[in-house]
Amino acid sequence: MDCNCVSDLLLTPPVPTLWTPGIAFPDWAYKPESSPGSRQIQLWHFILELLQKEEYQGVIAWQGDYGEFVIKDPDEVAKLWGLRKCKPHMNYDKLSRALRYYYNKRILHKTKGKRFTYKFNFSKVVLVNYPLLDMASSPFLLAQNHFNGGTATPDCSPVTPEALQSLFPRLPESVRGPSLFDRAAGAPGPDGDKLRLDSFPFLGSGAPCYSKPPSLLGPYPRNPSFDYPWGFNPYLPGAFSLNNCPKLTPGSLYSSHFYPNPLQSSLSQLPHPFSSLLPPGDTTGAERAQTGGTNGSAGGQPPRLCIPPYPSVPIGRTELGNGGMSDRERGETIPGVPGAGLGLGLGLGLGLGLGGVGVGGGGRQSPSERRKGVKQDPESDSDLEITDLSDCSSENENEPDFSLGKEPRLGGRSHLLDAKSGGLGGGLTPLSSLPPPVSPHPLKSLVTPLTPPPSSLPPALSPSLSMVDRHRETETLKLTQS
DNA sequence: CGCGGAATTG
DNA sequence: CAATTCCGCG
């Protein structure tokens, strides 16, 4: 019927070159919106689609913090969604339910206090300070959050340059010069450092890592405002591919086929990681920009560059003032780990991610707790809470572990490494299939220019460490702290 | 409005 | 599995 639902039909794209050989994104990022075999488009994908199209700015748009968007016209969005899914009776109530399911998956969380405002979790992950490389990877990683199921194995994190390019085609040359990506090809970087891409297990685990900092931060609410630093420029003007389409009619949304590569689409919208690279010093006005901004400039790029506030910031401040956090948010905080340091806490936390979470050792909450005790945790943002690295275990798709009911993951985190090997295959991941070739870290290169001497990095962060090492270090740190 | 449980779907 | 649908609670 009239429903233009394109559902699955078209899908099948040739998965092209775009797809890069193994990039490690979050699983959710990968989710094929539509793949032949796969299921239909996912709501979050759809949301991203809408967000990226200017035509829909009136109904839904990026606004506020990084990754935050507002559904300006809920009914319309619901309608569009219903259209897409051929669910004529779709309404915001239902759509929002679906959105809520994402909380546990960590794909989204609600911005409290703001009506119809949700936020993608991209950021979470990202490393807060220490932009250095890590961040670079973050984008991807971040995505990684949950995904991981194996897909991305930790060890492999092949992010190829090409991939990056695809993702961020628009990066300014300055940032992404050819050189940046270049290295990759040939040189497999021996370095072992594979950027942390791989490493981000923490992400994988669901963000395990950073648990929230502790008490130091105090009440620190993670308010949305400060989430993470990388800049987000959600407002890419269609730069990315999807949009190529000039103005398609709404139907265009349906285009699953337009983007064969979900990543592309999705990622495209992600914030630029690079921003994070910026030197800390400049943090200046970062945050404020956001709020007010709103998009007056529609479509355009925001004046804000997105420099995120540095970690410190948050810390000091309790929050932007929004009182946004509500109980649950606070709650999250708690569980944290023993004190990490402040800024460091964050930073490291991330870095450590793994470790942190590690909790394996100990601090993690028991399932029971999380489950019912407080549901808060899952929510959001919290991502922080993260559990552990359990990543590998399941591979399904997204669901990692943290989610809810399942917690089997506990088994061990050690597997980071191990699992992978075998693991890859299993997953769904497209990536896996790819050859893991080279994975130089483009990012690294990227960063390099910008970044200062590595030496400054904390060990844990240091790129050169191999995953394992890092891991280890992390743990160590962790221990230490405790 | 927003949340999440529960049952149901495809 | 990822929603969809329905619903009670705050």
Coordinates of C-alpha atoms (C1' of nucleotides) in Angstrom, one line a residue:
Chain A
M1 CA 0.0 0.0 0.0
D2 CA 0.5 3.3 0.3
C3 CA 2.7 2.9 2.9
N4 CA 5.8 3.5 1.5
C5 CA 7.4 1.2 3.6
V6 CA 10.4 0.2 2.1
S7 CA 11.2 -2.0 4.5
D8 CA 13.5 -4.4 3.7
L9 CA 13.3 -4.6 0.3
L10 CA 15.8 -2.6 -0.9
L11 CA 18.3 -3.3 1.2
T12 CA 20.9 -5.2 0.0
P13 CA 23.3 -3.0 -0.9
P14 CA 26.4 -3.8 -2.1
V15 CA 28.4 -3.1 0.6
P16 CA 30.8 -1.3 -0.7
T17 CA 33.8 0.2 -0.3
L18 CA 32.6 2.3 2.2
W19 CA 32.5 -0.2 4.6
T20 CA 35.6 -0.4 5.8
P21 CA 37.2 -3.2 6.7
G22 CA 37.0 -3.5 10.1
I23 CA 36.3 -0.7 11.9
A24 CA 35.4 -1.0 15.3
F25 CA 32.3 0.7 16.0
P26 CA 29.8 0.0 18.3
D27 CA 27.7 -2.4 17.4
W28 CA 24.9 -0.4 17.5
A29 CA 26.5 1.8 15.2
Y30 CA 26.8 -0.8 12.8
K31 CA 23.6 -2.1 12.9
P32 CA 22.6 -2.5 9.7
E33 CA 19.7 -0.8 9.3
S34 CA 18.6 -2.9 6.9
S35 CA 20.3 -5.5 5.6
P36 CA 18.9 -8.1 3.7
G37 CA 19.0 -10.5 6.3
S38 CA 18.7 -8.2 8.9
R39 CA 15.9 -6.8 10.4
Q40 CA 14.4 -3.6 9.8
I41 CA 15.6 -0.3 10.4
Q42 CA 16.2 0.5 13.9
L43 CA 14.7 3.4 15.5
W44 CA 17.8 5.0 16.5
H45 CA 19.0 4.8 13.0
F46 CA 15.9 6.4 11.9
I47 CA 16.3 9.1 14.4
L48 CA 19.8 9.8 13.1
E49 CA 18.5 9.9 9.7
L50 CA 16.0 12.5 10.5
L51 CA 18.5 14.4 12.4
Q52 CA 20.7 14.7 9.6
K53 CA 18.3 16.0 7.2
E54 CA 17.6 19.5 7.2
E55 CA 14.1 19.0 6.1
Y56 CA 13.3 17.6 9.4
Q57 CA 14.7 20.2 11.5
G58 CA 11.4 21.3 12.4
V59 CA 10.5 18.1 13.8
I60 CA 13.6 16.9 15.3
A61 CA 17.0 18.5 15.7
W62 CA 20.2 18.4 17.5
Q63 CA 20.2 20.7 20.3
G64 CA 22.0 21.2 23.4
D65 CA 24.8 19.0 24.4
Y66 CA 26.7 16.7 22.4
G67 CA 24.5 14.2 21.0
E68 CA 21.5 15.7 22.4
F69 CA 18.5 16.1 20.3
V70 CA 15.0 17.4 20.7
I71 CA 12.0 16.0 19.2
K72 CA 10.2 19.1 18.4
D73 CA 7.2 17.6 17.0
P74 CA 6.7 14.2 18.6
D75 CA 3.6 13.4 16.7
E76 CA 5.3 14.0 13.5
V77 CA 8.3 12.0 14.3
A78 CA 6.0 9.2 15.4
K79 CA 4.2 9.5 12.2
L80 CA 7.3 9.3 10.2
W81 CA 8.4 6.4 12.1
G82 CA 5.1 4.7 11.7
L83 CA 5.4 5.3 8.1
R84 CA 8.7 3.8 7.9
K85 CA 7.7 0.8 9.7
C86 CA 4.3 0.6 8.3
K87 CA 2.8 1.0 11.6
P88 CA 0.0 3.4 11.1
H89 CA -0.9 3.5 14.7
M90 CA 2.4 4.6 15.8
N91 CA 2.4 7.5 18.2
Y92 CA 4.8 9.2 20.4
D93 CA 3.9 7.2 23.3
K94 CA 4.9 4.0 21.6
L95 CA 7.9 5.5 20.0
S96 CA 9.1 6.8 23.2
R97 CA 8.8 3.4 24.7
A98 CA 11.1 2.1 22.1
L99 CA 13.4 4.9 22.8
R100 CA 13.3 4.0 26.4
Y101 CA 14.5 0.6 25.6
Y102 CA 17.6 2.2 24.3
Y103 CA 18.5 3.4 27.7
N104 CA 19.5 0.0 28.7
K105 CA 21.3 -0.5 25.6
R106 CA 23.0 2.6 26.1
I107 CA 22.3 3.9 22.8
L108 CA 20.4 6.7 24.2
H109 CA 19.4 8.3 27.4
K110 CA 17.0 10.9 28.4
T111 CA 18.0 14.4 29.1
K112 CA 16.2 15.0 32.2
G113 CA 14.3 18.0 32.6
K114 CA 14.0 18.7 29.0
R115 CA 11.0 17.7 27.3
F116 CA 11.3 15.4 24.4
T117 CA 15.0 15.6 24.6
Y118 CA 17.2 12.6 24.4
K119 CA 20.8 12.1 23.9
F120 CA 22.9 9.6 22.1
N121 CA 25.4 8.1 24.0
F122 CA 28.2 8.6 21.7
S123 CA 29.9 10.5 23.9
K124 CA 30.1 8.5 26.7
V125 CA 32.7 6.9 26.0
V126 CA 34.9 9.0 25.0
L127 CA 37.6 9.8 26.8
V128 CA 37.5 12.7 28.5
N129 CA 40.5 14.3 28.7
Y130 CA 43.5 13.3 27.4
P131 CA 42.4 13.6 24.2
L132 CA 45.2 12.4 22.7
L133 CA 44.7 9.7 20.8
D134 CA 42.4 8.1 22.7
M135 CA 39.9 10.3 21.7
A136 CA 40.5 9.8 18.4
S137 CA 39.4 6.6 18.6
S138 CA 36.7 7.4 20.5
P139 CA 34.3 8.0 18.0
F140 CA 34.5 4.8 16.9
L141 CA 34.7 3.4 20.0
L142 CA 32.3 5.0 21.4
A143 CA 30.3 3.4 19.5
Q144 CA 31.7 0.5 20.5
N145 CA 30.2 0.5 23.5
H146 CA 28.2 -2.1 23.4
F147 CA 28.7 -3.7 20.8
N148 CA 31.0 -5.5 21.1
G149 CA 30.0 -8.4 21.2
G150 CA 32.5 -9.8 19.7
T151 CA 32.4 -8.1 16.8
A152 CA 34.9 -5.9 17.3
T153 CA 37.1 -7.7 18.9
P154 CA 39.3 -6.1 20.9
D155 CA 42.1 -7.0 19.3
C156 CA 41.3 -6.1 16.2
S157 CA 40.5 -2.9 15.7
P158 CA 41.2 -2.2 12.5
V159 CA 40.3 1.1 11.7
T160 CA 41.6 1.8 8.5
P161 CA 42.1 5.0 7.2
E162 CA 39.7 4.6 4.6
A163 CA 37.3 4.0 7.1
L164 CA 38.0 7.1 8.7
Q165 CA 37.6 8.9 5.6
S166 CA 34.4 7.5 5.0
L167 CA 33.3 8.4 8.2
F168 CA 34.6 11.8 8.3
P169 CA 34.9 12.8 4.9
R170 CA 34.6 16.2 5.6
L171 CA 37.3 16.6 8.0
P172 CA 39.3 19.5 7.2
E173 CA 42.4 18.8 5.7
S174 CA 44.1 20.2 8.4
V175 CA 43.0 17.6 10.4
R176 CA 42.9 14.8 8.3
G177 CA 45.5 15.2 5.9
P178 CA 46.4 12.7 3.7
S179 CA 49.2 11.9 5.7
L180 CA 47.1 11.1 8.4
F181 CA 45.6 8.3 6.8
D182 CA 48.4 7.4 4.9
R183 CA 50.4 5.5 7.0
A184 CA 48.2 3.1 7.2
A185 CA 48.4 1.5 4.2
G186 CA 51.6 0.4 4.0
A187 CA 52.8 0.3 7.2
P188 CA 51.3 -1.8 9.4
G189 CA 52.3 -0.1 12.1
P190 CA 54.4 -2.1 13.9
D191 CA 53.9 -0.3 16.6
G192 CA 51.9 -2.1 18.4
D193 CA 50.0 0.4 19.5
K194 CA 47.1 0.1 17.9
L195 CA 45.5 2.8 19.1
R196 CA 43.3 2.3 21.5
L197 CA 40.8 1.4 19.4
D198 CA 41.2 -1.9 20.2
S199 CA 41.5 -1.3 23.4
F200 CA 38.6 0.1 24.2
P201 CA 37.2 -2.7 25.7
F202 CA 35.8 -0.7 28.1
L203 CA 33.6 0.5 25.8
G204 CA 32.8 -2.6 24.8
S205 CA 31.8 -3.6 27.9
G206 CA 29.6 -1.2 28.2
A207 CA 31.4 1.3 29.3
P208 CA 32.8 -0.1 31.8
C209 CA 35.2 2.0 32.5
Y210 CA 34.6 4.9 33.6
S211 CA 32.8 4.4 36.3
K212 CA 31.8 7.2 37.8
P213 CA 34.0 8.8 39.8
P214 CA 33.7 8.8 43.0
S215 CA 33.2 10.7 45.5
L216 CA 35.5 13.1 44.6
L217 CA 33.4 14.4 42.2
G218 CA 30.9 14.4 44.6
P219 CA 27.7 14.9 43.5
Y220 CA 28.7 15.4 40.3
P221 CA 26.1 14.9 38.2
R222 CA 26.9 14.0 35.0
N223 CA 24.9 16.3 33.7
P224 CA 24.4 16.2 30.4
S225 CA 26.1 19.1 29.8
F226 CA 29.2 18.1 30.4
D227 CA 29.3 14.8 29.2
Y228 CA 32.1 14.4 27.2
P229 CA 34.3 16.3 25.4
W230 CA 34.4 15.7 22.1
G231 CA 32.9 17.9 20.0
F232 CA 30.0 17.1 18.4
N233 CA 28.9 18.5 15.5
P234 CA 25.9 17.1 14.9
Y235 CA 24.8 19.5 12.7
L236 CA 26.6 18.4 9.8
P237 CA 24.9 19.6 7.0
G238 CA 24.4 16.8 5.1
A239 CA 27.7 16.4 4.6
F240 CA 27.7 13.0 4.9
S241 CA 26.6 10.7 2.6
L242 CA 23.3 10.1 3.4
N243 CA 22.2 13.1 2.6
N244 CA 23.3 13.2 -0.6
C245 CA 20.2 13.1 -1.6
P246 CA 19.0 16.4 -2.1
K247 CA 15.8 16.6 -0.9
L248 CA 14.1 13.6 -1.0
T249 CA 10.8 13.4 0.1
P250 CA 10.1 11.9 3.1
G251 CA 10.4 8.9 1.4
S252 CA 13.8 9.4 1.3
L253 CA 14.1 8.4 4.7
Y254 CA 13.1 5.2 3.9
S255 CA 15.9 4.8 1.9
S256 CA 17.5 2.3 3.4
H257 CA 19.3 1.7 0.5
F258 CA 20.8 4.9 0.5
Y259 CA 23.0 4.0 3.0
P260 CA 24.3 0.8 2.7
N261 CA 26.5 1.4 5.3
P262 CA 24.9 2.3 8.3
L263 CA 27.9 3.4 9.8
Q264 CA 28.3 5.9 7.5
S265 CA 25.2 7.3 8.2
S266 CA 25.2 7.1 11.6
L267 CA 28.6 7.9 12.2
S268 CA 28.4 10.7 10.1
Q269 CA 26.5 12.3 12.5
L270 CA 28.7 11.7 15.2
P271 CA 30.7 14.4 16.6
H272 CA 34.0 14.9 15.4
P273 CA 36.4 13.3 17.5
F274 CA 38.9 15.6 16.5
S275 CA 37.6 18.3 18.5
S276 CA 38.7 16.6 21.3
L277 CA 42.1 16.8 20.2
L278 CA 42.2 20.3 20.8
P279 CA 44.3 21.4 23.4
P280 CA 43.0 21.8 26.6
G281 CA 43.8 25.1 27.1
D282 CA 41.2 26.3 25.0
T283 CA 38.4 25.1 26.6
T284 CA 37.1 28.2 27.1
G285 CA 33.8 28.8 26.3
A286 CA 32.9 25.6 25.5
E287 CA 30.0 24.8 27.3
R288 CA 28.1 27.7 27.2
A289 CA 27.9 27.7 23.7
Q290 CA 25.9 24.9 23.7
T291 CA 23.2 25.7 25.6
G292 CA 22.3 28.7 24.3
G293 CA 23.0 28.0 21.0
T294 CA 20.2 26.3 19.9
N295 CA 20.4 26.2 16.6
G296 CA 19.9 29.4 15.5
S297 CA 22.1 28.9 12.9
A298 CA 20.4 26.2 11.5
G299 CA 22.1 24.0 9.5
G300 CA 25.1 25.7 9.6
Q301 CA 27.6 24.8 11.7
P302 CA 27.5 25.9 14.9
P303 CA 29.6 28.4 16.0
R304 CA 30.5 26.4 18.7
L305 CA 33.2 24.5 18.1
C306 CA 32.5 22.1 20.2
I307 CA 35.1 22.0 22.5
P308 CA 34.2 20.3 25.3
P309 CA 34.7 21.2 28.6
Y310 CA 37.4 19.7 30.2
P311 CA 37.0 17.4 32.7
S312 CA 38.0 19.5 35.2
V313 CA 35.3 21.5 34.7
P314 CA 32.8 19.3 35.5
I315 CA 34.2 18.4 38.5
G316 CA 34.5 21.6 39.9
R317 CA 31.2 22.5 39.1
T318 CA 28.6 20.6 40.1
E319 CA 26.8 20.9 37.2
L320 CA 25.8 23.2 34.9
G321 CA 23.2 24.1 36.8
N322 CA 20.7 22.3 35.5
G323 CA 19.7 20.4 38.0
G324 CA 19.2 18.1 35.8
M325 CA 20.1 15.2 37.3
S326 CA 17.7 13.5 39.0
D327 CA 17.8 10.9 41.3
R328 CA 18.7 8.4 39.2
E329 CA 21.5 10.1 37.9
R330 CA 22.8 10.6 41.1
G331 CA 22.5 7.2 42.0
E332 CA 24.7 6.3 39.4
T333 CA 27.3 8.1 40.7
I334 CA 27.6 6.3 43.6
P335 CA 28.6 3.1 42.7
G336 CA 31.6 4.2 41.5
V337 CA 34.7 3.1 42.2
P338 CA 36.7 3.9 44.8
G339 CA 38.1 7.0 44.3
A340 CA 39.6 7.7 41.4
G341 CA 41.0 10.9 41.1
L342 CA 39.3 13.6 39.9
G343 CA 40.1 14.6 36.7
L344 CA 42.0 11.7 36.4
G345 CA 39.4 9.8 37.5
L346 CA 37.7 10.5 34.5
G347 CA 40.4 10.5 32.3
L348 CA 41.9 7.5 33.5
G349 CA 38.8 6.0 34.1
L350 CA 38.3 6.0 30.6
G351 CA 41.5 5.1 29.8
L352 CA 41.5 2.4 32.0
G353 CA 38.4 1.7 31.2
L354 CA 38.8 -1.5 31.4
G355 CA 40.3 -1.6 34.4
G356 CA 38.1 0.4 36.0
V357 CA 35.6 -1.5 35.5
G358 CA 37.2 -4.0 36.2
V359 CA 35.7 -4.2 38.6
G360 CA 36.1 -7.4 38.2
G361 CA 37.6 -7.3 41.1
G362 CA 35.6 -6.0 43.1
G363 CA 33.5 -3.5 43.1
R364 CA 31.0 -4.3 40.8
Q365 CA 27.7 -4.5 41.9
S366 CA 26.0 -7.6 42.0
P367 CA 23.5 -8.3 39.6
S368 CA 20.9 -8.2 41.9
E369 CA 21.7 -4.9 42.8
R370 CA 21.6 -3.6 39.6
R371 CA 18.7 -5.2 38.5
K372 CA 16.3 -4.2 40.8
G373 CA 17.8 -2.4 43.4
V374 CA 18.2 0.4 41.5
K375 CA 17.4 0.6 38.2
Q376 CA 19.0 3.6 37.8
D377 CA 22.0 2.3 36.6
P378 CA 21.3 1.3 33.5
E379 CA 20.2 4.3 32.5
S380 CA 22.0 6.3 31.2
D381 CA 24.5 7.7 31.3
S382 CA 25.7 6.2 33.3
D383 CA 27.2 4.5 31.5
L384 CA 29.6 4.8 33.6
E385 CA 28.7 2.3 35.6
I386 CA 29.7 0.0 33.6
T387 CA 30.4 -3.2 34.4
D388 CA 33.2 -4.8 33.2
L389 CA 34.7 -5.9 30.3
S390 CA 32.9 -8.6 29.7
D391 CA 32.5 -7.9 26.4
C392 CA 33.1 -10.6 24.6
S393 CA 30.8 -13.0 25.6
S394 CA 27.9 -12.5 23.8
E395 CA 27.9 -11.5 20.6
N396 CA 24.9 -10.9 19.7
E397 CA 24.5 -7.7 18.9
N398 CA 24.0 -5.4 21.1
E399 CA 23.2 -6.4 24.0
P400 CA 25.8 -6.5 26.1
D401 CA 25.7 -7.1 29.2
F402 CA 24.9 -4.6 31.1
S403 CA 21.8 -4.5 30.2
L404 CA 19.6 -6.0 32.1
G405 CA 18.8 -9.2 32.7
K406 CA 21.5 -10.8 31.3
E407 CA 24.4 -10.9 33.0
P408 CA 26.2 -13.8 32.1
R409 CA 29.0 -12.0 31.2
L410 CA 30.7 -12.1 34.1
G411 CA 32.7 -14.8 33.3
G412 CA 35.7 -13.2 32.7
R413 CA 37.0 -10.4 31.4
S414 CA 40.1 -11.7 30.6
H415 CA 39.0 -12.8 27.5
L416 CA 39.6 -9.8 26.0
L417 CA 42.2 -11.2 24.2
D418 CA 41.4 -14.6 23.8
A419 CA 38.1 -14.4 22.9
K420 CA 38.6 -12.6 20.1
S421 CA 40.3 -14.7 18.1
G422 CA 37.8 -17.0 17.8
G423 CA 35.2 -14.7 18.5
L424 CA 35.2 -12.8 15.6
G425 CA 33.8 -15.0 13.5
G426 CA 30.9 -15.6 15.4
G427 CA 29.6 -12.4 15.4
L428 CA 27.7 -10.8 13.2
T429 CA 29.8 -8.5 12.4
P430 CA 30.5 -7.5 9.3
L431 CA 33.6 -6.4 10.4
S432 CA 34.7 -9.5 11.4
S433 CA 34.6 -10.7 8.2
L434 CA 36.9 -8.3 7.1
P435 CA 40.4 -8.8 7.1
P436 CA 42.0 -7.3 9.8
P437 CA 44.6 -6.0 8.1
V438 CA 46.2 -3.3 8.9
S439 CA 45.1 -1.3 11.2
P440 CA 47.2 1.4 11.6
H441 CA 45.8 3.9 13.4
P442 CA 45.1 6.6 11.5
L443 CA 44.1 8.3 14.3
K444 CA 47.3 8.3 15.7
S445 CA 48.6 9.9 12.9
L446 CA 46.0 12.3 13.1
V447 CA 46.8 13.2 16.3
T448 CA 50.2 13.2 16.1
P449 CA 50.5 16.5 14.8
L450 CA 48.4 17.9 17.2
T451 CA 49.5 16.3 20.1
P452 CA 52.3 17.1 22.1
P453 CA 54.7 14.7 23.3
P454 CA 53.4 11.6 24.2
S455 CA 55.4 11.4 27.0
S456 CA 53.1 13.4 28.8
L457 CA 50.6 10.9 28.7
P458 CA 50.0 8.8 31.6
P459 CA 51.1 5.5 31.2
A460 CA 47.9 4.1 30.9
L461 CA 47.0 6.2 28.3
S462 CA 49.9 5.9 26.4
P463 CA 49.3 4.6 23.1
S464 CA 52.2 2.7 22.8
L465 CA 51.2 0.2 25.2
S466 CA 49.7 -2.8 23.8
M467 CA 46.5 -3.7 24.7
V468 CA 47.5 -6.1 27.0
D469 CA 49.8 -3.9 28.6
R470 CA 47.5 -1.3 28.9
H471 CA 45.1 -3.5 30.3
R472 CA 47.4 -4.5 32.8
E473 CA 48.3 -1.2 33.7
T474 CA 45.0 -0.3 34.2
E475 CA 44.4 -2.8 36.5
T476 CA 47.3 -1.9 38.3
L477 CA 46.2 1.5 38.6
K478 CA 43.0 0.4 39.8
L479 CA 44.5 -1.5 42.4
T480 CA 46.6 1.2 43.4
Q481 CA 43.9 3.4 43.8
S482 CA 42.0 1.3 45.9
Chain B
dC1 C1' 5.5 13.6 30.3
dG2 C1' 8.2 9.9 31.4
dC3 C1' 9.0 5.3 33.1
dG4 C1' 9.3 0.5 32.7
dG5 C1' 6.8 -4.2 33.2
dA6 C1' 4.4 -7.6 30.5
dA7 C1' 2.6 -9.7 26.6
dT8 C1' 2.8 -9.9 21.8
dT9 C1' 4.7 -9.5 17.0
dG10 C1' 7.1 -10.4 12.7
Chain C
dC1 C1' 15.4 -9.5 18.8
dA2 C1' 13.6 -5.0 18.4
dA3 C1' 10.1 -3.1 18.6
dT4 C1' 4.8 -2.6 19.2
dT5 C1' 1.0 -2.4 22.1
dC6 C1' -1.1 -1.7 26.5
dC7 C1' -1.0 0.0 30.8
dG8 C1' -0.4 1.5 35.7
dC9 C1' 2.5 4.5 38.4
dG10 C1' 4.6 9.0 39.7

